[in-house]
């Protein structure tokens, strides 16, 4: 199975490698130093031309559109040029926003009218707002648009949890090496399943492991403490972009990004008041508002850009084979509790998002409907004595937040919606769970799969117990036997989904950093009960 995966990836990667020569060179040319103690904000007194030292990104790419992101080191006008060829012999120019302190010098430019199923080459120019003829060095990127038909199939990766538990950008490991590995697999896009940063996790210059080895970190002023101010949240999002391999990845692979808890603070919920001496700002609502603003500045998300509806949850359509339903399990959830209420209208999604998900699943005509959940369904995740995710450990009829999941599963069955599977991260190990009503207390649903991956670069943690309400069986798990295992000791994971354009067959692979395929599952389109 691993050999087949490698052959398919190699076949699709040839064209992508050739078109990225310019982008990789540009990325290498803007390599940043290991220690940046004063990297809080750009200096407005810098001489020379605007520079995009944080690379470029694309996000929420469809068959005909996408968003391009950049950050300047000073005020500048963003301009995006696209071309069908690497030579940029013929270009289409799109003027973007004026980048200034109001958005931390970041900006996104929407591209429309793109050809489906094609490689798009782009370069971002930063122009001096006082003299448009003065531009910085172009920064290059490329991406594939979603296909209009089924023939080309689809491949994407997913994972989460970046720079957590104090394990930051380690120059001895080459930064975030997992991103170089994932880039070589040439996916159509990367689904980041949350914990894109650890705003509540400071990064120290070094960490001594129990066996005496020393983990070294790139450090910045903002990451020396927990994030409270808008500037500190911005600095936390900016930190990860100091890794050159992440910038290379971003220049080649579009993103679909969601958030979870560590973008704000561990296990947060609306209305929470912190009891944590590290924070002078105790209101989680205030912290979440600042984080959400920084998140919208540092990721190209269609619903969060100016003119969007401001929601994190959305559907990203990837041709006739695939729709990705991106959930938000933070913004609308109720307070963490024992999670055993016999009635719970708010739950973990809120009533409005629940209705949206049911409606959009019913409307979808894609062969496969991936539900991107930032938290797992049947794994018992604790917040002290309270429940943090969906399951609470009572294997009986649905209670608390489980009631909303039961409603979704019932809706999928009764509307005869096929091709659903759930992808998630959060728990810092990888596993595959099959849910079946024959094993469950709640039985009004069709069998389905849930796959867990991550972390990308964070501490590894032991496997959690399962809740029997929806009848999960853990078919595969790979997890450490102790808490907060360093990435030096392995346990960094990502998943791959590959959809064949001819048969519609979907293959899920769970991989560990280093390229080993740990588990493979093949699913057939339109089949119930697999």
Short mmCIF file of C-alpha atoms in Angstrom, two decimals:
data_model
loop_
_atom_site.label_atom_id
_atom_site.label_comp_id
_atom_site.label_asym_id
_atom_site.label_seq_id
_atom_site.Cartn_x
_atom_site.Cartn_y
_atom_site.Cartn_z
CA UNK A 1 0.00 0.00 0.00
CA UNK A 2 2.83 2.41 0.84
CA UNK A 3 4.50 1.60 -2.49
CA UNK A 4 1.30 2.39 -4.37
CA UNK A 5 1.02 5.70 -2.55
CA UNK A 6 4.58 6.64 -3.44
CA UNK A 7 4.09 5.79 -7.13
CA UNK A 8 0.92 7.92 -7.41
CA UNK A 9 2.51 10.85 -5.61
CA UNK A 10 5.57 10.74 -7.85
CA UNK A 11 3.45 10.79 -10.98
CA UNK A 12 1.52 13.89 -9.94
CA UNK A 13 4.49 15.72 -8.42
CA UNK A 14 6.61 16.15 -11.57
CA UNK A 15 4.86 19.25 -12.87
CA UNK A 16 4.56 20.83 -9.42
CA UNK A 17 8.27 20.47 -8.70
CA UNK A 18 9.23 22.22 -11.92
CA UNK A 19 6.90 25.15 -11.37
CA UNK A 20 8.16 25.75 -7.85
CA UNK A 21 11.78 26.42 -8.67
CA UNK A 22 11.22 30.17 -8.59
CA UNK A 23 9.12 30.01 -5.41
CA UNK A 24 11.63 27.86 -3.54
CA UNK A 25 14.45 30.18 -4.51
CA UNK A 26 12.52 33.17 -3.28
CA UNK A 27 11.75 31.42 -0.02
CA UNK A 28 15.40 30.57 0.53
CA UNK A 29 16.40 34.13 -0.20
CA UNK A 30 14.27 35.45 2.66
CA UNK A 31 15.46 33.03 5.35
CA UNK A 32 15.17 34.59 8.78
CA UNK A 33 17.64 34.39 11.67
CA UNK A 34 17.32 31.83 14.46
CA UNK A 35 16.68 34.29 17.29
CA UNK A 36 14.49 37.33 16.76
CA UNK A 37 14.08 38.98 20.16
CA UNK A 38 12.69 42.17 18.69
CA UNK A 39 10.45 40.88 15.90
CA UNK A 40 7.24 42.31 17.33
CA UNK A 41 6.31 44.71 14.52
CA UNK A 42 7.81 46.07 11.30
CA UNK A 43 9.78 49.27 11.46
CA UNK A 44 8.31 52.09 9.43
CA UNK A 45 11.76 53.61 9.08
CA UNK A 46 13.31 50.74 7.11
CA UNK A 47 15.11 51.80 3.97
CA UNK A 48 14.72 50.19 0.59
CA UNK A 49 11.69 48.48 -0.90
CA UNK A 50 8.84 46.53 0.74
CA UNK A 51 9.68 42.88 1.47
CA UNK A 52 7.46 39.83 2.02
CA UNK A 53 9.68 38.02 4.50
CA UNK A 54 6.84 35.78 5.71
CA UNK A 55 6.17 34.21 2.32
CA UNK A 56 2.81 33.72 0.62
CA UNK A 57 -0.21 31.49 1.17
CA UNK A 58 -3.36 30.51 -0.68
CA UNK A 59 -6.59 29.41 0.93
CA UNK A 60 -10.10 28.07 0.27
CA UNK A 61 -9.29 27.30 -3.36
CA UNK A 62 -12.19 26.07 -5.52
CA UNK A 63 -12.53 25.25 -9.23
CA UNK A 64 -12.57 28.93 -10.17
CA UNK A 65 -11.37 30.99 -7.20
CA UNK A 66 -8.94 31.30 -4.33
CA UNK A 67 -7.38 33.74 -1.89
CA UNK A 68 -3.73 34.84 -1.93
CA UNK A 69 -2.13 36.11 1.31
CA UNK A 70 1.01 38.08 2.04
CA UNK A 71 2.59 40.17 4.82
CA UNK A 72 4.78 43.17 4.17
CA UNK A 73 7.48 44.60 6.42
CA UNK A 74 6.08 48.13 5.94
CA UNK A 75 3.13 49.91 4.28
CA UNK A 76 2.66 48.64 0.73
CA UNK A 77 0.11 48.00 -1.98
CA UNK A 78 -0.42 44.29 -2.68
CA UNK A 79 -0.54 43.23 -6.32
CA UNK A 80 -1.00 39.64 -7.54
CA UNK A 81 -0.01 38.47 -11.01
CA UNK A 82 -1.17 35.06 -12.24
CA UNK A 83 -0.12 33.04 -15.25
CA UNK A 84 -0.72 29.67 -16.88
CA UNK A 85 3.03 29.16 -17.22
CA UNK A 86 6.06 29.35 -14.98
CA UNK A 87 7.68 31.87 -17.31
CA UNK A 88 4.90 34.43 -16.67
CA UNK A 89 4.99 35.24 -20.37
CA UNK A 90 1.35 36.32 -20.21
CA UNK A 91 0.03 37.60 -16.89
CA UNK A 92 -3.24 38.67 -15.38
CA UNK A 93 -2.80 41.40 -12.78
CA UNK A 94 -5.07 41.86 -9.77
CA UNK A 95 -4.67 44.89 -7.50
CA UNK A 96 -5.02 44.02 -3.85
CA UNK A 97 -5.41 45.96 -0.62
CA UNK A 98 -3.19 48.56 0.94
CA UNK A 99 -1.26 46.81 3.71
CA UNK A 100 -0.86 48.82 6.89
CA UNK A 101 -0.84 48.64 10.70
CA UNK A 102 -4.61 48.09 10.88
CA UNK A 103 -4.11 44.51 9.67
CA UNK A 104 -0.55 44.06 10.94
CA UNK A 105 0.62 44.68 7.35
CA UNK A 106 -1.13 41.53 6.11
CA UNK A 107 -3.66 41.27 3.30
CA UNK A 108 -5.50 38.87 1.02
CA UNK A 109 -6.47 39.27 -2.61
CA UNK A 110 -9.32 37.19 -4.07
CA UNK A 111 -8.79 35.59 -7.46
CA UNK A 112 -11.85 34.79 -9.58
CA UNK A 113 -12.46 33.35 -13.02
CA UNK A 114 -9.64 30.81 -12.75
CA UNK A 115 -9.63 27.75 -15.05
CA UNK A 116 -10.73 24.54 -13.31
CA UNK A 117 -8.30 21.69 -12.81
CA UNK A 118 -5.26 23.72 -13.83
CA UNK A 119 -1.95 24.69 -12.30
CA UNK A 120 -1.95 28.41 -11.52
CA UNK A 121 1.34 30.24 -11.08
CA UNK A 122 1.32 33.50 -9.18
CA UNK A 123 3.67 36.11 -7.84
CA UNK A 124 2.98 38.79 -5.29
CA UNK A 125 4.42 42.26 -5.69
CA UNK A 126 4.59 44.78 -2.87
CA UNK A 127 4.53 48.34 -4.16
CA UNK A 128 5.58 51.49 -2.33
CA UNK A 129 2.26 53.33 -1.80
CA UNK A 130 3.96 56.67 -2.52
CA UNK A 131 5.75 55.42 -5.64
CA UNK A 132 4.11 52.37 -7.28
CA UNK A 133 7.17 51.92 -9.49
CA UNK A 134 9.19 50.96 -6.43
CA UNK A 135 8.42 47.30 -5.75
CA UNK A 136 10.03 44.67 -3.64
CA UNK A 137 11.33 41.35 -4.92
CA UNK A 138 8.40 39.22 -6.16
CA UNK A 139 7.43 36.21 -4.07
CA UNK A 140 6.27 33.21 -6.08
CA UNK A 141 3.75 30.48 -5.46
CA UNK A 142 1.59 27.96 -7.26
CA UNK A 143 -1.57 25.94 -6.69
CA UNK A 144 -4.01 23.71 -8.52
CA UNK A 145 -7.63 24.67 -8.85
CA UNK A 146 -10.27 22.04 -8.12
CA UNK A 147 -11.33 20.01 -11.16
CA UNK A 148 -14.59 20.57 -13.00
CA UNK A 149 -14.94 16.82 -13.65
CA UNK A 150 -14.01 13.63 -11.85
CA UNK A 151 -11.14 12.47 -14.04
CA UNK A 152 -8.29 14.05 -12.09
CA UNK A 153 -9.40 12.72 -8.70
CA UNK A 154 -8.34 14.51 -5.53
CA UNK A 155 -5.64 14.21 -2.89
CA UNK A 156 -5.30 16.17 0.33
CA UNK A 157 -3.56 15.94 3.69
CA UNK A 158 -4.77 16.83 7.16
CA UNK A 159 -3.31 17.25 10.64
CA UNK A 160 -3.11 19.84 13.43
CA UNK A 161 -1.27 21.00 16.56
CA UNK A 162 1.75 23.15 15.69
CA UNK A 163 4.46 24.37 18.10
CA UNK A 164 2.72 23.11 21.23
CA UNK A 165 3.88 22.22 24.74
CA UNK A 166 7.03 24.32 24.32
CA UNK A 167 8.33 22.39 21.29
CA UNK A 168 8.85 25.22 18.84
CA UNK A 169 10.97 25.77 15.73
CA UNK A 170 14.10 23.72 16.36
CA UNK A 171 17.00 24.72 14.06
CA UNK A 172 18.73 21.41 14.85
CA UNK A 173 15.82 19.61 13.15
CA UNK A 174 15.63 22.13 10.33
CA UNK A 175 12.56 23.93 11.66
CA UNK A 176 9.33 22.02 10.97
CA UNK A 177 10.61 19.10 8.82
CA UNK A 178 7.18 17.48 8.53
CA UNK A 179 6.13 20.26 6.12
CA UNK A 180 8.89 19.40 3.65
CA UNK A 181 7.74 15.79 3.75
CA UNK A 182 4.08 16.70 3.23
CA UNK A 183 4.97 19.09 0.40
CA UNK A 184 6.69 16.29 -1.48
CA UNK A 185 3.45 14.30 -1.46
CA UNK A 186 2.00 17.01 -3.72
CA UNK A 187 -1.50 17.35 -2.24
CA UNK A 188 -4.22 19.51 -3.75
CA UNK A 189 -4.66 21.18 -0.36
CA UNK A 190 -3.93 20.83 3.35
CA UNK A 191 -6.72 20.73 5.92
CA UNK A 192 -5.38 22.18 9.18
CA UNK A 193 -7.68 20.82 11.87
CA UNK A 194 -7.01 23.39 14.56
CA UNK A 195 -4.41 24.41 17.14
CA UNK A 196 -2.64 26.33 14.40
CA UNK A 197 -0.75 28.12 17.18
CA UNK A 198 -0.35 27.74 20.96
CA UNK A 199 -1.19 31.20 22.22
CA UNK A 200 -1.15 29.83 25.77
CA UNK A 201 2.22 28.09 25.36
CA UNK A 202 5.38 30.19 25.70
CA UNK A 203 8.49 29.12 23.79
CA UNK A 204 11.70 29.04 25.82
CA UNK A 205 15.17 29.16 24.21
CA UNK A 206 15.81 25.54 25.21
CA UNK A 207 14.26 22.54 26.91
CA UNK A 208 16.30 19.81 28.61
CA UNK A 209 14.83 16.36 28.07
CA UNK A 210 14.81 13.69 30.82
CA UNK A 211 17.76 11.91 29.21
CA UNK A 212 19.85 15.10 29.11
CA UNK A 213 19.37 15.99 25.46
CA UNK A 214 18.66 19.65 24.78
CA UNK A 215 15.89 20.87 22.48
CA UNK A 216 16.66 24.34 21.10
CA UNK A 217 13.97 26.77 19.98
CA UNK A 218 13.83 29.80 17.75
CA UNK A 219 12.45 32.48 20.07
CA UNK A 220 10.69 35.82 19.76
CA UNK A 221 9.59 38.39 22.28
CA UNK A 222 5.88 37.70 21.77
CA UNK A 223 6.32 33.95 22.34
CA UNK A 224 8.12 34.47 25.65
CA UNK A 225 4.73 34.67 27.44
CA UNK A 226 1.09 33.78 26.95
CA UNK A 227 -0.72 35.90 24.37
CA UNK A 228 -3.08 38.52 25.80
CA UNK A 229 -2.79 41.65 23.68
CA UNK A 230 -3.60 41.83 19.98
CA UNK A 231 0.10 42.38 19.27
CA UNK A 232 0.98 39.20 21.18
CA UNK A 233 -1.61 37.14 19.30
CA UNK A 234 -0.31 38.51 16.03
CA UNK A 235 3.21 37.61 17.10
CA UNK A 236 2.10 34.07 17.94
CA UNK A 237 0.66 33.58 14.45
CA UNK A 238 3.73 35.17 12.91
CA UNK A 239 6.09 32.89 14.87
CA UNK A 240 5.38 29.73 12.89
CA UNK A 241 6.17 31.53 9.63
CA UNK A 242 9.79 31.89 10.74
CA UNK A 243 10.20 28.24 9.67
CA UNK A 244 11.44 28.20 6.08
CA UNK A 245 9.93 24.78 5.37
CA UNK A 246 6.48 26.04 6.38
CA UNK A 247 6.88 29.00 4.03
CA UNK A 248 7.87 26.61 1.21
CA UNK A 249 4.84 24.47 1.98
CA UNK A 250 2.51 27.48 2.00
CA UNK A 251 3.84 28.60 -1.39
CA UNK A 252 2.87 25.27 -2.95
CA UNK A 253 -0.09 23.85 -1.02
CA UNK A 254 -3.38 25.74 -0.47
CA UNK A 255 -4.90 25.60 2.99
CA UNK A 256 -8.32 25.00 4.50
CA UNK A 257 -7.91 26.16 8.08
CA UNK A 258 -10.06 25.88 11.21
CA UNK A 259 -9.40 26.75 14.84
CA UNK A 260 -9.73 24.94 18.15
CA UNK A 261 -8.71 25.91 21.68
CA UNK A 262 -5.01 26.80 21.70
CA UNK A 263 -5.51 29.71 19.33
CA UNK A 264 -6.95 31.34 22.49
CA UNK A 265 -6.31 29.27 25.65
CA UNK A 266 -6.52 25.60 26.58
CA UNK A 267 -10.08 24.17 26.66
CA UNK A 268 -11.76 27.57 26.35
CA UNK A 269 -15.46 28.26 25.99
CA UNK A 270 -17.45 31.51 25.58
CA UNK A 271 -18.06 33.41 28.80
CA UNK A 272 -15.23 31.70 30.68
CA UNK A 273 -13.28 33.70 33.29
CA UNK A 274 -9.75 32.42 33.71
CA UNK A 275 -8.21 31.33 36.98
CA UNK A 276 -4.63 31.46 35.73
CA UNK A 277 -1.94 33.67 37.27
CA UNK A 278 -0.17 34.01 33.92
CA UNK A 279 -3.00 36.20 32.63
CA UNK A 280 -3.83 39.78 33.59
CA UNK A 281 -6.75 39.70 31.12
CA UNK A 282 -9.12 37.10 32.61
CA UNK A 283 -12.01 37.35 30.14
CA UNK A 284 -11.83 34.58 27.55
CA UNK A 285 -14.28 36.51 25.37
CA UNK A 286 -11.81 39.40 25.15
CA UNK A 287 -8.93 37.04 24.38
CA UNK A 288 -10.97 35.14 21.79
CA UNK A 289 -11.91 38.37 20.03
CA UNK A 290 -8.26 39.39 19.74
CA UNK A 291 -7.23 35.93 18.58
CA UNK A 292 -10.01 35.77 16.00
CA UNK A 293 -8.90 39.09 14.54
CA UNK A 294 -5.28 37.91 14.31
CA UNK A 295 -6.41 34.56 12.88
CA UNK A 296 -8.34 36.38 10.13
CA UNK A 297 -5.25 38.48 9.39
CA UNK A 298 -2.83 35.56 9.15
CA UNK A 299 -4.88 32.97 7.24
CA UNK A 300 -6.67 33.39 3.90
CA UNK A 301 -10.18 32.26 4.89
CA UNK A 302 -13.05 33.14 2.56
CA UNK A 303 -15.65 33.81 5.26
CA UNK A 304 -13.31 35.92 7.44
CA UNK A 305 -12.01 38.33 4.81
CA UNK A 306 -13.71 41.71 4.22
CA UNK A 307 -17.08 41.04 2.66
CA UNK A 308 -17.35 37.57 4.21
CA UNK A 309 -20.00 36.59 6.72
CA UNK A 310 -17.51 36.40 9.61
CA UNK A 311 -18.15 32.73 10.42
CA UNK A 312 -15.41 30.18 10.86
CA UNK A 313 -17.68 27.31 9.66
CA UNK A 314 -18.07 26.98 5.91
CA UNK A 315 -18.16 24.55 2.98
CA UNK A 316 -15.19 24.43 0.60
CA UNK A 317 -16.11 22.62 -2.61
CA UNK A 318 -13.42 20.66 -4.44
CA UNK A 319 -15.10 19.60 -7.65
CA UNK A 320 -17.72 16.86 -8.04
CA UNK A 321 -15.85 14.36 -5.89
CA UNK A 322 -15.45 16.28 -2.63
CA UNK A 323 -17.05 18.84 -0.32
CA UNK A 324 -15.26 19.79 2.91
CA UNK A 325 -17.53 20.93 5.76
CA UNK A 326 -15.40 22.96 8.17
CA UNK A 327 -16.87 23.00 11.70
CA UNK A 328 -16.31 25.48 14.53
CA UNK A 329 -16.59 23.68 17.88
CA UNK A 330 -15.47 26.69 19.95
CA UNK A 331 -17.43 29.82 19.11
CA UNK A 332 -20.92 28.50 19.89
CA UNK A 333 -20.33 25.81 22.52
CA UNK A 334 -21.77 25.84 26.00
CA UNK A 335 -19.60 25.82 29.12
CA UNK A 336 -17.54 22.73 29.89
CA UNK A 337 -19.45 20.65 32.44
CA UNK A 338 -20.13 16.99 33.30
CA UNK A 339 -21.95 17.03 29.93
CA UNK A 340 -24.80 14.78 31.07
CA UNK A 341 -27.86 16.99 30.52
CA UNK A 342 -30.79 15.05 28.98
CA UNK A 343 -31.57 18.13 26.83
CA UNK A 344 -28.96 20.44 25.29
CA UNK A 345 -29.94 22.79 22.46
CA UNK A 346 -26.70 24.77 22.44
CA UNK A 347 -24.33 21.80 22.65
CA UNK A 348 -20.93 22.11 21.02
CA UNK A 349 -22.10 23.60 17.69
CA UNK A 350 -24.93 25.92 18.64
CA UNK A 351 -28.37 25.71 17.07
CA UNK A 352 -27.55 27.86 14.03
CA UNK A 353 -24.43 25.92 13.03
CA UNK A 354 -26.23 22.61 13.55
CA UNK A 355 -29.03 23.70 11.20
CA UNK A 356 -26.43 24.95 8.69
CA UNK A 357 -24.58 21.61 8.69
CA UNK A 358 -27.76 19.58 8.16
CA UNK A 359 -28.87 21.91 5.38
CA UNK A 360 -25.52 21.90 3.56
CA UNK A 361 -25.10 18.13 3.85
CA UNK A 362 -28.54 17.73 2.25
CA UNK A 363 -27.59 20.11 -0.58
CA UNK A 364 -24.25 18.49 -1.33
CA UNK A 365 -23.96 16.52 -4.54
CA UNK A 366 -20.32 15.59 -4.02
CA UNK A 367 -19.43 11.90 -3.97
CA UNK A 368 -17.62 12.37 -0.63
CA UNK A 369 -18.55 14.71 2.21
CA UNK A 370 -15.65 15.22 4.61
CA UNK A 371 -16.75 16.66 7.95
CA UNK A 372 -13.72 18.52 9.31
CA UNK A 373 -14.23 18.40 13.06
CA UNK A 374 -11.71 20.13 15.29
CA UNK A 375 -12.53 17.67 18.11
CA UNK A 376 -13.17 13.90 18.04
CA UNK A 377 -16.61 12.38 18.59
CA UNK A 378 -16.12 9.22 20.61
CA UNK A 379 -12.83 9.87 22.43
CA UNK A 380 -13.26 11.00 26.03
CA UNK A 381 -11.38 14.31 26.31
CA UNK A 382 -11.36 15.78 29.83
CA UNK A 383 -11.10 19.30 31.19
CA UNK A 384 -10.33 18.43 34.78
CA UNK A 385 -13.46 16.70 36.06
CA UNK A 386 -15.52 18.13 33.21
CA UNK A 387 -16.01 17.10 29.60
CA UNK A 388 -14.06 19.03 26.99
CA UNK A 389 -15.26 17.47 23.74
CA UNK A 390 -18.41 15.54 22.77
CA UNK A 391 -18.16 12.28 24.70
CA UNK A 392 -18.26 12.19 28.50
CA UNK A 393 -17.80 8.49 29.27
CA UNK A 394 -21.43 7.46 29.79
CA UNK A 395 -21.93 4.66 27.22
CA UNK A 396 -25.72 4.92 27.31
CA UNK A 397 -28.16 7.07 25.36
CA UNK A 398 -26.89 10.45 24.09
CA UNK A 399 -26.51 13.15 26.72
CA UNK A 400 -25.30 16.74 26.65
CA UNK A 401 -23.25 17.55 23.55
CA UNK A 402 -23.79 14.04 22.19
CA UNK A 403 -27.39 15.01 21.41
CA UNK A 404 -26.33 17.28 18.54
CA UNK A 405 -24.10 14.59 17.06
CA UNK A 406 -26.98 12.13 17.30
CA UNK A 407 -29.17 14.62 15.43
CA UNK A 408 -26.61 14.96 12.64
CA UNK A 409 -26.16 11.20 12.33
CA UNK A 410 -29.92 10.66 12.28
CA UNK A 411 -30.27 13.35 9.61
CA UNK A 412 -27.60 11.70 7.44
CA UNK A 413 -29.38 8.35 7.64
CA UNK A 414 -32.93 9.60 7.05
CA UNK A 415 -31.91 11.87 4.15
CA UNK A 416 -29.91 8.96 2.67
CA UNK A 417 -26.73 11.05 2.51
CA UNK A 418 -23.83 8.84 1.50
CA UNK A 419 -20.08 9.33 1.50
CA UNK A 420 -19.61 11.03 4.88
CA UNK A 421 -16.47 10.63 6.97
CA UNK A 422 -15.10 12.62 9.91
CA UNK A 423 -11.53 13.94 10.12
CA UNK A 424 -10.06 15.45 13.26
CA UNK A 425 -6.90 16.10 15.30
CA UNK A 426 -6.64 17.60 18.84
CA UNK A 427 -5.52 14.57 20.89
CA UNK A 428 -1.86 14.34 19.75
CA UNK A 429 -1.84 10.83 18.36
CA UNK A 430 -3.29 9.03 15.35
CA UNK A 431 -6.11 6.50 15.22
CA UNK A 432 -9.02 5.12 13.20
CA UNK A 433 -12.46 4.52 14.71
CA UNK A 434 -15.38 2.74 13.06
CA UNK A 435 -18.83 3.62 14.45
CA UNK A 436 -21.63 1.06 14.08
CA UNK A 437 -25.19 1.03 15.47
CA UNK A 438 -24.89 -2.71 16.19
CA UNK A 439 -22.44 -1.80 18.98
CA UNK A 440 -24.13 1.43 20.07
CA UNK A 441 -26.66 2.65 22.63
CA UNK A 442 -27.97 5.11 20.03
CA UNK A 443 -28.81 3.13 16.89
CA UNK A 444 -30.57 5.49 14.47
CA UNK A 445 -27.59 6.06 12.16
CA UNK A 446 -25.56 4.39 9.43
CA UNK A 447 -22.00 3.18 10.12
CA UNK A 448 -19.21 5.68 9.49
CA UNK A 449 -15.49 6.23 10.02
CA UNK A 450 -13.57 8.81 12.03
CA UNK A 451 -9.84 9.32 11.48
CA UNK A 452 -7.54 11.21 13.87
CA UNK A 453 -4.13 12.69 13.11
CA UNK A 454 -1.56 15.07 14.60
CA UNK A 455 0.48 16.57 16.06
CA UNK A 456 2.53 18.31 13.39
CA UNK A 457 5.13 19.63 15.85
CA UNK A 458 4.00 19.31 19.47
CA UNK A 459 4.04 16.91 22.39
CA UNK A 460 2.70 13.41 21.93
CA UNK A 461 0.16 12.01 24.42
CA UNK A 462 -1.25 8.57 25.31
CA UNK A 463 -4.44 7.27 23.73
CA UNK A 464 -7.79 8.14 25.32
CA UNK A 465 -10.66 5.82 26.19
CA UNK A 466 -13.73 5.46 24.00
CA UNK A 467 -17.35 6.27 24.83
CA UNK A 468 -19.78 3.56 23.69
CA UNK A 469 -22.80 5.77 22.88
CA UNK A 470 -22.22 5.65 19.10
CA UNK A 471 -20.56 2.21 19.08
CA UNK A 472 -16.96 3.06 18.19
CA UNK A 473 -14.38 0.37 17.61
CA UNK A 474 -10.75 1.50 17.51
CA UNK A 475 -9.36 -0.35 14.53
CA UNK A 476 -5.93 1.30 14.72
CA UNK A 477 -4.02 3.54 17.12
CA UNK A 478 -0.45 4.79 17.37
CA UNK A 479 0.29 6.81 20.51
CA UNK A 480 3.10 7.20 23.05
CA UNK A 481 2.87 5.61 26.48
CA UNK A 482 3.61 8.83 28.39
CA UNK A 483 2.62 12.48 28.24
CA UNK A 484 4.30 15.26 26.28
CA UNK A 485 6.77 13.17 24.32
CA UNK A 486 9.20 15.38 22.41
CA UNK A 487 9.14 15.38 18.58
CA UNK A 488 12.73 14.13 18.86
CA UNK A 489 11.21 10.81 19.95
CA UNK A 490 8.71 10.53 17.10
CA UNK A 491 4.96 10.58 17.35
CA UNK A 492 4.37 13.36 14.78
CA UNK A 493 1.56 12.40 12.40
CA UNK A 494 -0.45 13.48 9.38
CA UNK A 495 -3.15 11.83 7.30
CA UNK A 496 -3.73 11.56 3.57
CA UNK A 497 -7.00 11.18 1.66
CA UNK A 498 -6.76 10.04 -1.98
CA UNK A 499 -9.89 9.85 -4.18
CA UNK A 500 -9.63 7.97 -7.46
CA UNK A 501 -11.18 9.89 -10.33
CA UNK A 502 -12.35 6.82 -12.25
CA UNK A 503 -13.87 4.64 -9.53
CA UNK A 504 -14.54 7.28 -6.87
CA UNK A 505 -12.79 4.99 -4.38
CA UNK A 506 -11.43 6.85 -1.34
CA UNK A 507 -8.24 5.77 0.43
CA UNK A 508 -7.23 7.08 3.84
CA UNK A 509 -3.63 6.68 4.97
CA UNK A 510 -2.30 7.52 8.42
CA UNK A 511 1.40 8.43 8.30
CA UNK A 512 4.16 9.22 10.76
CA UNK A 513 6.86 11.80 10.14
CA UNK A 514 9.48 10.01 8.11
CA UNK A 515 6.96 8.78 5.53
CA UNK A 516 5.92 5.44 7.05
CA UNK A 517 2.32 4.54 6.22
CA UNK A 518 0.97 3.13 9.48
CA UNK A 519 -2.60 2.31 8.45
CA UNK A 520 -4.65 2.28 5.24
CA UNK A 521 -8.41 2.06 4.75
CA UNK A 522 -10.19 1.97 1.39
CA UNK A 523 -13.83 3.12 1.20
CA UNK A 524 -16.22 2.63 -1.70
CA UNK A 525 -18.48 5.46 -2.93
CA UNK A 526 -22.19 5.21 -2.20
CA UNK A 527 -21.85 2.13 -0.04
CA UNK A 528 -23.67 2.08 3.29
CA UNK A 529 -22.35 0.23 6.30
CA UNK A 530 -18.69 -0.12 5.28
#
